[in-house]
Tab-separated table of N, CA and C in Angstrom:
chain	number	residue	atom	x	y	z
X	299	UNK	N	27.451	34.330	80.927
X	299	UNK	CA	28.175	32.945	80.991
X	299	UNK	C	29.611	33.405	81.321
X	300	UNK	N	30.082	34.295	80.550
X	300	UNK	CA	31.705	34.611	80.726
X	300	UNK	C	31.812	35.139	81.931
X	301	UNK	N	30.920	35.747	82.693
X	301	UNK	CA	31.083	36.393	83.995
X	301	UNK	C	31.226	35.265	85.002
X	302	UNK	N	30.347	34.188	84.768
X	302	UNK	CA	30.461	33.127	85.916
X	302	UNK	C	31.612	32.329	85.617
X	303	UNK	N	32.111	32.277	84.482
X	303	UNK	CA	33.501	31.414	84.195
X	303	UNK	C	34.548	32.380	84.908
X	304	UNK	N	34.560	33.634	84.655
X	304	UNK	CA	35.571	34.538	85.293
X	304	UNK	C	35.464	34.385	86.855
X	305	UNK	N	34.489	34.476	87.227
X	305	UNK	CA	34.227	34.406	88.693
X	305	UNK	C	34.892	32.913	89.265
X	306	UNK	N	34.511	31.916	88.705
X	306	UNK	CA	34.929	30.694	88.969
X	306	UNK	C	36.648	30.597	88.894
X	307	UNK	N	37.205	31.149	87.881
X	307	UNK	CA	38.517	31.113	87.659
X	307	UNK	C	39.305	31.973	88.775
X	308	UNK	N	38.714	33.256	89.179
X	308	UNK	CA	39.408	33.831	90.144
X	308	UNK	C	39.047	33.229	91.544
X	309	UNK	N	38.160	32.388	91.846
X	309	UNK	CA	38.105	31.728	93.011
X	309	UNK	C	38.960	30.662	93.144
X	310	UNK	N	39.166	29.884	92.163
X	310	UNK	CA	40.367	28.842	92.037
X	310	UNK	C	41.675	29.357	92.138
X	311	UNK	N	41.970	30.418	91.484
X	311	UNK	CA	43.173	31.049	91.532
X	311	UNK	C	43.457	31.474	92.912
X	312	UNK	N	42.571	32.221	93.659
X	312	UNK	CA	42.821	32.835	94.871
X	312	UNK	C	43.148	31.613	95.804
X	313	UNK	N	42.585	30.564	95.987
X	313	UNK	CA	42.637	29.452	96.782
X	313	UNK	C	42.952	28.051	96.115
X	314	UNK	N	44.143	27.971	95.422
X	314	UNK	CA	44.298	26.808	94.637
X	314	UNK	C	44.537	25.739	95.685
X	315	UNK	N	44.266	24.435	95.373
X	315	UNK	CA	44.622	23.339	96.155
X	315	UNK	C	46.066	23.175	96.662
X	316	UNK	N	46.100	22.925	97.938
X	316	UNK	CA	47.527	22.844	98.468
X	316	UNK	C	48.074	21.448	97.988
X	317	UNK	N	49.446	21.484	97.605
X	317	UNK	CA	50.225	20.323	97.250
X	317	UNK	C	51.079	20.021	98.223
X	318	UNK	N	51.037	18.791	99.025
X	318	UNK	CA	52.114	18.451	99.949
X	318	UNK	C	52.636	17.003	99.536
X	319	UNK	N	53.952	17.061	99.434
X	319	UNK	CA	54.720	15.832	99.184
X	319	UNK	C	54.857	15.167	100.601
X	320	UNK	N	54.454	13.744	100.345
X	320	UNK	CA	54.495	12.796	101.512
X	320	UNK	C	55.786	12.209	101.252
X	321	UNK	N	56.258	11.557	100.319
X	321	UNK	CA	57.431	10.978	100.076
X	321	UNK	C	57.915	11.011	98.565
X	322	UNK	N	59.155	11.032	98.275
X	322	UNK	CA	59.999	10.945	96.976
X	322	UNK	C	60.863	9.727	97.170
X	323	UNK	N	60.632	8.553	96.381
X	323	UNK	CA	61.522	7.422	96.751
X	323	UNK	C	61.873	6.930	95.293
X	324	UNK	N	62.968	6.429	95.327
X	324	UNK	CA	63.595	5.703	94.019
X	324	UNK	C	62.758	4.291	94.158
X	325	UNK	N	61.971	4.214	93.185
X	325	UNK	CA	60.968	2.947	93.100
X	325	UNK	C	61.754	1.540	92.644
X	326	UNK	N	62.369	1.701	91.525
X	326	UNK	CA	63.179	0.624	90.949
X	326	UNK	C	64.328	1.116	89.987
X	327	UNK	N	65.104	0.098	89.826
X	327	UNK	CA	66.256	0.200	88.739
X	327	UNK	C	66.206	-0.964	87.904
X	328	UNK	N	66.167	-0.779	86.696
X	328	UNK	CA	66.203	-1.823	85.827
X	328	UNK	C	67.135	-1.436	84.525
X	329	UNK	N	68.217	-2.124	84.416
X	329	UNK	CA	69.244	-1.798	83.581
X	329	UNK	C	69.840	-0.426	83.852
X	330	UNK	N	69.701	0.435	82.724
X	330	UNK	CA	70.213	1.763	82.905
X	330	UNK	C	68.957	2.656	83.100
X	331	UNK	N	67.945	2.208	83.499
X	331	UNK	CA	66.669	3.012	83.609
X	331	UNK	C	66.357	2.986	85.340
X	332	UNK	N	65.750	4.152	85.622
X	332	UNK	CA	65.381	4.314	87.182
X	332	UNK	C	63.976	5.092	87.125
X	333	UNK	N	63.232	4.683	88.064
X	333	UNK	CA	61.929	5.107	88.184
X	333	UNK	C	61.773	5.786	89.734
X	334	UNK	N	61.116	6.659	89.913
X	334	UNK	CA	60.958	7.495	91.154
X	334	UNK	C	59.333	7.472	91.063
X	335	UNK	N	58.826	7.370	92.397
X	335	UNK	CA	57.538	7.589	92.908
X	335	UNK	C	57.485	8.636	93.587
X	336	UNK	N	56.529	9.498	93.515
X	336	UNK	CA	56.314	10.853	94.313
X	336	UNK	C	54.698	10.717	94.910
X	337	UNK	N	54.727	10.628	96.297
X	337	UNK	CA	53.405	10.507	96.868
X	337	UNK	C	53.032	11.879	97.299
X	338	UNK	N	51.861	12.276	96.953
X	338	UNK	CA	51.315	13.582	97.150
X	338	UNK	C	49.849	13.515	97.902
X	339	UNK	N	49.734	14.629	98.777
X	339	UNK	CA	48.304	14.740	99.307
X	339	UNK	C	47.935	16.101	98.769
X	340	UNK	N	46.776	16.247	98.138
X	340	UNK	CA	46.141	17.239	97.699
X	340	UNK	C	45.008	17.803	98.674
X	341	UNK	N	45.010	19.075	98.880
X	341	UNK	CA	43.950	19.617	99.909
X	341	UNK	C	43.238	20.846	99.143
X	342	UNK	N	41.897	20.439	99.025
X	342	UNK	CA	41.033	21.681	98.386
X	342	UNK	C	40.674	22.575	99.553
X	343	UNK	N	40.878	23.748	99.187
X	343	UNK	CA	40.543	24.829	100.284
X	343	UNK	C	39.269	25.720	99.944
X	344	UNK	N	38.475	25.081	99.090
X	344	UNK	CA	37.167	25.891	98.683
X	344	UNK	C	36.099	24.989	99.003
X	345	UNK	N	34.828	25.544	98.971
X	345	UNK	CA	33.648	24.626	99.299
X	345	UNK	C	32.771	24.117	98.191
X	346	UNK	N	33.705	23.679	97.151
X	346	UNK	CA	33.205	23.163	95.982
X	346	UNK	C	34.247	21.973	95.489
X	347	UNK	N	33.647	20.932	95.045
X	347	UNK	CA	34.541	19.934	94.333
X	347	UNK	C	35.357	20.390	93.336
X	348	UNK	N	36.576	19.711	93.191
X	348	UNK	CA	37.391	20.196	92.015
X	348	UNK	C	38.060	18.700	91.518
X	349	UNK	N	38.359	19.030	90.183
X	349	UNK	CA	39.070	17.802	89.535
X	349	UNK	C	40.446	18.401	89.062
X	350	UNK	N	41.464	17.540	89.512
X	350	UNK	CA	42.693	17.952	89.084
X	350	UNK	C	42.977	17.061	87.969
X	351	UNK	N	43.158	17.570	86.672
X	351	UNK	CA	43.190	16.884	85.316
X	351	UNK	C	44.580	16.468	85.102
X	352	UNK	N	45.542	17.304	85.572
X	352	UNK	CA	46.885	16.903	85.372
X	352	UNK	C	47.831	17.644	86.376
X	353	UNK	N	49.023	16.816	86.568
X	353	UNK	CA	49.975	17.208	87.423
X	353	UNK	C	51.345	16.934	86.662
X	354	UNK	N	52.210	17.932	86.376
X	354	UNK	CA	53.343	17.819	85.710
X	354	UNK	C	54.359	18.618	86.450
X	355	UNK	N	55.584	17.745	86.649
X	355	UNK	CA	56.668	18.360	87.404
X	355	UNK	C	57.928	17.907	86.919
X	356	UNK	N	58.972	18.744	87.289
X	356	UNK	CA	60.286	18.450	87.164
X	356	UNK	C	60.945	18.069	88.622
X	357	UNK	N	61.510	16.901	88.640
X	357	UNK	CA	62.269	16.329	89.703
X	357	UNK	C	63.851	16.650	89.654
X	358	UNK	N	64.125	17.328	90.545
X	358	UNK	CA	65.632	17.536	90.674
X	358	UNK	C	66.190	16.998	91.932
X	359	UNK	N	67.401	16.528	91.746
X	359	UNK	CA	68.116	16.012	93.013
X	359	UNK	C	69.337	16.644	93.135
X	360	UNK	N	69.763	17.209	94.259
X	360	UNK	CA	71.006	17.862	94.352
X	360	UNK	C	71.157	19.056	93.405
X	361	UNK	N	69.967	19.478	92.932
X	361	UNK	CA	70.124	20.660	91.909
X	361	UNK	C	70.344	20.187	90.705
X	362	UNK	N	70.274	19.021	90.340
X	362	UNK	CA	70.324	18.449	88.952
X	362	UNK	C	69.152	17.866	88.554
X	363	UNK	N	68.516	18.238	87.402
X	363	UNK	CA	67.335	18.097	87.011
X	363	UNK	C	67.404	16.408	86.421
X	364	UNK	N	66.778	15.545	87.022
X	364	UNK	CA	66.862	14.180	86.680
X	364	UNK	C	65.725	13.560	85.853
X	365	UNK	N	64.417	14.168	85.972
X	365	UNK	CA	63.270	13.683	85.433
X	365	UNK	C	62.186	14.347	85.463
X	366	UNK	N	61.183	14.235	84.466
X	366	UNK	CA	59.919	14.724	84.387
X	366	UNK	C	58.807	13.820	84.941
X	367	UNK	N	58.170	14.353	85.914
X	367	UNK	CA	57.144	13.548	86.632
X	367	UNK	C	55.757	13.832	86.165
X	368	UNK	N	54.834	12.842	86.000
X	368	UNK	CA	53.450	12.861	85.451
X	368	UNK	C	52.400	12.261	86.574
X	369	UNK	N	51.480	12.669	86.563
X	369	UNK	CA	50.354	12.004	87.305
X	369	UNK	C	50.085	10.573	86.819
X	370	UNK	N	50.006	9.736	87.895
X	370	UNK	CA	49.795	8.287	87.604
X	370	UNK	C	48.237	8.019	87.932
X	371	UNK	N	47.477	7.438	86.904
X	371	UNK	CA	46.203	7.191	86.884
X	371	UNK	C	45.363	8.255	86.398
X	372	UNK	N	43.907	8.100	86.654
X	372	UNK	CA	42.983	9.110	85.973
X	372	UNK	C	43.111	10.381	86.995
X	373	UNK	N	42.309	11.327	86.413
X	373	UNK	CA	42.207	12.841	87.139
X	373	UNK	C	41.939	12.576	88.568
X	374	UNK	N	42.200	13.420	89.451
X	374	UNK	CA	41.989	13.252	90.898
X	374	UNK	C	40.807	14.175	91.252
X	375	UNK	N	39.758	13.522	92.001
X	375	UNK	CA	38.579	14.129	92.434
X	375	UNK	C	39.001	14.774	93.956
X	376	UNK	N	38.774	16.071	94.008
X	376	UNK	CA	39.103	16.747	95.324
X	376	UNK	C	37.673	17.064	95.718
X	377	UNK	N	37.214	16.350	96.886
X	377	UNK	CA	35.803	16.860	97.419
X	377	UNK	C	35.952	18.306	98.117
X	378	UNK	N	34.968	19.032	98.311
X	378	UNK	CA	34.959	20.276	98.753
X	378	UNK	C	35.671	20.388	100.298
X	379	UNK	N	36.672	21.228	100.452
X	379	UNK	CA	37.290	21.286	101.690
X	379	UNK	C	37.856	20.027	102.200
X	380	UNK	N	38.176	19.156	101.291
X	380	UNK	CA	38.741	17.887	101.506
X	380	UNK	C	40.076	17.456	101.002
X	381	UNK	N	40.580	16.318	101.148
X	381	UNK	CA	41.710	15.786	100.691
X	381	UNK	C	41.652	14.546	99.769
X	382	UNK	N	42.709	14.459	99.083
X	382	UNK	CA	42.969	13.251	98.178
X	382	UNK	C	44.420	12.834	98.095
X	383	UNK	N	44.855	11.580	97.959
X	383	UNK	CA	46.102	11.190	97.781
X	383	UNK	C	46.316	10.672	96.360
X	384	UNK	N	47.520	10.906	95.745
X	384	UNK	CA	47.815	10.478	94.541
X	384	UNK	C	49.185	10.358	94.502
X	385	UNK	N	49.819	9.868	93.204
X	385	UNK	CA	50.926	9.686	92.734
X	385	UNK	C	51.632	10.262	91.447
X	386	UNK	N	52.762	10.572	91.495
X	386	UNK	CA	53.452	11.087	90.212
X	386	UNK	C	54.552	9.966	89.899
X	387	UNK	N	54.755	9.659	88.819
X	387	UNK	CA	55.919	8.678	88.430
X	387	UNK	C	56.914	9.542	87.461
X	388	UNK	N	58.223	9.270	87.767
X	388	UNK	CA	59.226	9.838	86.967
X	388	UNK	C	60.196	8.753	86.479
X	389	UNK	N	60.651	8.893	85.053
X	389	UNK	CA	61.335	7.835	84.687
X	389	UNK	C	62.715	8.529	84.143
X	390	UNK	N	63.810	8.047	84.541
X	390	UNK	CA	65.122	8.715	84.189
X	390	UNK	C	66.052	7.587	83.836
X	391	UNK	N	67.247	8.217	83.437
X	391	UNK	CA	68.365	7.090	83.221
X	391	UNK	C	69.311	7.372	84.355
X	392	UNK	N	70.223	6.376	84.412
X	392	UNK	CA	71.252	6.166	85.465
X	392	UNK	C	72.267	7.487	85.405
X	393	UNK	N	72.440	7.960	84.187
X	393	UNK	CA	73.268	9.091	83.974
X	393	UNK	C	72.951	10.440	84.806
X	394	UNK	N	71.574	10.499	84.748
X	394	UNK	CA	71.144	11.608	85.477
X	394	UNK	C	71.202	11.298	87.089
X	395	UNK	N	71.032	10.078	87.387
X	395	UNK	CA	71.353	9.699	88.879
X	395	UNK	C	72.742	9.945	89.215
X	396	UNK	N	73.525	9.611	88.481
X	396	UNK	CA	75.018	9.638	88.849
X	396	UNK	C	75.505	11.260	88.794
X	397	UNK	N	74.901	12.082	88.012
X	397	UNK	CA	75.159	13.581	88.068
X	397	UNK	C	74.710	13.941	89.428
X	398	UNK	N	73.456	13.572	89.931
X	398	UNK	CA	72.997	13.930	91.164
X	398	UNK	C	73.937	13.418	92.289
X	399	UNK	N	74.362	12.340	92.256
X	399	UNK	CA	75.282	11.722	93.265
X	399	UNK	C	76.606	12.630	93.237
X	400	UNK	N	77.043	12.746	92.185
X	400	UNK	CA	78.256	13.553	91.987
X	400	UNK	C	78.117	14.990	92.626
X	401	UNK	N	77.022	15.597	92.431
X	401	UNK	CA	76.736	17.013	93.080
X	401	UNK	C	76.609	16.787	94.490
X	402	UNK	N	76.098	15.735	95.145
X	402	UNK	CA	76.035	15.542	96.502
X	402	UNK	C	77.269	15.260	97.072
X	403	UNK	N	78.280	14.595	96.517
X	403	UNK	CA	79.464	14.400	96.818
X	403	UNK	C	80.329	15.772	96.848
X	404	UNK	N	80.146	16.519	95.755
X	404	UNK	CA	80.729	17.826	95.842
X	404	UNK	C	80.408	18.700	97.043
X	405	UNK	N	79.211	18.695	97.603
X	405	UNK	CA	78.647	19.415	98.706
X	405	UNK	C	79.061	18.635	100.049
X	406	UNK	N	79.556	17.461	99.985
X	406	UNK	CA	80.006	16.730	101.170
X	406	UNK	C	78.808	15.876	101.753
X	407	UNK	N	77.877	15.677	100.961
X	407	UNK	CA	76.837	14.740	101.606
X	407	UNK	C	77.123	13.649	102.019
X	408	UNK	N	78.089	12.922	101.392
X	408	UNK	CA	78.474	11.637	101.463
X	408	UNK	C	79.683	11.453	102.813
X	409	UNK	N	79.894	12.520	103.280
X	409	UNK	CA	80.865	12.634	104.494
X	409	UNK	C	79.916	12.583	105.751
X	410	UNK	N	79.603	11.318	106.275
X	410	UNK	CA	78.653	11.383	107.440
X	410	UNK	C	79.311	10.405	108.458
X	411	UNK	N	78.777	10.392	109.607
X	411	UNK	CA	79.284	9.588	110.686
X	411	UNK	C	79.029	8.124	110.510
X	412	UNK	N	79.796	7.184	110.832
X	412	UNK	CA	79.661	5.803	110.658
X	412	UNK	C	78.263	5.112	110.526
X	413	UNK	N	77.459	5.642	111.613
X	413	UNK	CA	75.974	5.093	111.584
X	413	UNK	C	74.979	5.844	110.973
X	414	UNK	N	75.460	7.059	110.156
X	414	UNK	CA	74.461	7.731	109.605
X	414	UNK	C	74.312	7.636	108.140
X	415	UNK	N	73.244	7.886	107.555
X	415	UNK	CA	72.982	7.666	105.940
X	415	UNK	C	73.208	9.042	105.366
X	416	UNK	N	73.843	9.065	104.215
X	416	UNK	CA	73.700	10.448	103.491
X	416	UNK	C	72.308	10.785	103.196
X	417	UNK	N	72.206	12.106	103.184
X	417	UNK	CA	70.948	12.792	102.781
X	417	UNK	C	70.946	13.384	101.350
X	418	UNK	N	70.075	13.107	100.509
X	418	UNK	CA	70.097	13.778	99.278
X	418	UNK	C	68.815	14.654	99.188
X	419	UNK	N	69.005	15.756	98.668
X	419	UNK	CA	67.834	16.678	98.705
X	419	UNK	C	67.203	16.746	97.322
X	420	UNK	N	65.806	16.766	97.356
X	420	UNK	CA	65.132	16.955	96.120
X	420	UNK	C	64.261	18.430	95.989
X	421	UNK	N	63.922	18.469	94.794
X	421	UNK	CA	62.989	19.834	94.532
X	421	UNK	C	62.068	19.241	93.599
X	422	UNK	N	60.765	19.642	93.650
X	422	UNK	CA	59.766	19.315	92.747
X	422	UNK	C	59.002	20.614	92.446
X	423	UNK	N	59.251	20.886	91.035
X	423	UNK	CA	58.650	22.243	90.547
X	423	UNK	C	57.590	21.820	89.419
X	424	UNK	N	56.356	22.356	89.386
X	424	UNK	CA	55.510	21.974	88.540
X	424	UNK	C	54.251	22.852	88.386
X	425	UNK	N	53.315	22.226	87.819
X	425	UNK	CA	51.945	22.720	87.620
X	425	UNK	C	50.931	21.804	87.689
X	426	UNK	N	49.698	22.164	88.247
X	426	UNK	CA	48.552	21.221	88.056
X	426	UNK	C	47.625	22.039	87.288
X	427	UNK	N	46.530	21.201	86.807
X	427	UNK	CA	45.666	21.603	86.012
X	427	UNK	C	44.335	21.464	86.709
X	428	UNK	N	43.557	22.529	87.030
X	428	UNK	CA	42.187	22.097	87.576
X	428	UNK	C	41.221	21.946	86.380
X	429	UNK	N	40.115	21.263	86.482
X	429	UNK	CA	39.094	21.086	85.597
X	429	UNK	C	38.749	22.430	85.021
X	430	UNK	N	38.593	22.443	83.599
X	430	UNK	CA	38.173	23.651	83.112
X	430	UNK	C	39.547	24.395	82.504
X	431	UNK	N	40.509	23.942	82.694
X	431	UNK	CA	41.975	24.333	82.135
X	431	UNK	C	42.765	25.365	83.035
X	432	UNK	N	42.220	25.735	84.174
X	432	UNK	CA	42.965	26.575	84.871
X	432	UNK	C	44.351	25.823	85.647
X	433	UNK	N	45.302	26.571	85.647
X	433	UNK	CA	46.591	25.884	86.244
X	433	UNK	C	47.148	26.848	87.344
X	434	UNK	N	47.772	26.156	88.143
X	434	UNK	CA	48.577	26.713	89.290
X	434	UNK	C	49.813	25.977	89.525
X	435	UNK	N	50.965	26.786	89.758
X	435	UNK	CA	52.197	26.270	90.037
X	435	UNK	C	52.471	25.714	91.650
X	436	UNK	N	53.426	24.714	91.661
X	436	UNK	CA	53.944	24.103	92.986
X	436	UNK	C	55.344	24.037	92.977
X	437	UNK	N	55.954	24.151	94.126
X	437	UNK	CA	57.422	24.178	94.285
X	437	UNK	C	57.752	23.500	95.715
X	438	UNK	N	58.307	22.353	95.672
X	438	UNK	CA	58.315	21.737	97.062
X	438	UNK	C	59.665	21.282	97.045
X	439	UNK	N	60.256	21.193	98.259
X	439	UNK	CA	61.534	20.752	98.516
X	439	UNK	C	61.571	19.808	99.732
X	440	UNK	N	62.617	18.893	99.746
X	440	UNK	CA	62.682	17.908	101.046
X	440	UNK	C	63.872	17.010	100.742
X	441	UNK	N	63.969	16.034	101.638
X	441	UNK	CA	65.018	15.044	101.535
X	441	UNK	C	64.285	13.713	100.943
X	442	UNK	N	65.130	13.271	100.053
X	442	UNK	CA	64.792	12.089	99.423
X	442	UNK	C	64.942	10.902	100.379
X	443	UNK	N	63.998	10.001	100.505
X	443	UNK	CA	63.874	9.113	101.525
X	443	UNK	C	63.389	7.759	101.131
X	444	UNK	N	63.242	6.815	102.023
X	444	UNK	CA	62.571	5.658	101.864
X	444	UNK	C	61.046	5.732	101.813
X	445	UNK	N	60.493	4.838	101.031
X	445	UNK	CA	58.957	4.975	100.901
X	445	UNK	C	58.421	4.717	102.311
X	446	UNK	N	57.463	5.428	102.756
X	446	UNK	CA	56.694	5.068	103.908
X	446	UNK	C	55.600	4.111	103.502
X	447	UNK	N	55.641	3.049	104.333
X	447	UNK	CA	54.701	2.040	103.896
X	447	UNK	C	53.667	1.850	105.171
């Protein structure tokens, strides 16, 4: 039995699901609180079904840690060699957002042409837990943007 579990662990760690960020968007602001939504596509690269029990990440904007993000909803079923979409939600205070905007101003991100919009950069670092307790890391970077509808 231990050999079977070890073989499954090795297989999962050799080809962990791919995590792709579809969008990171400021979802809403209420008083001094802000919520971000992170849309993800998970891709299973093995020929057996997997379950992602948890996704936990740190969201940084302009190098400033602004929030911890967690999986929204139940565990995610990933069919063999298939994909699934899911979301993370991150809650933070406006003080963290202001620190990120200050960092953007320092690097000159707000100095743009009259018709252009400033671009803020994000980083999402975290781990995913696959059914059975196995974990794998992910680290994604991109531009903070409007939600794709």
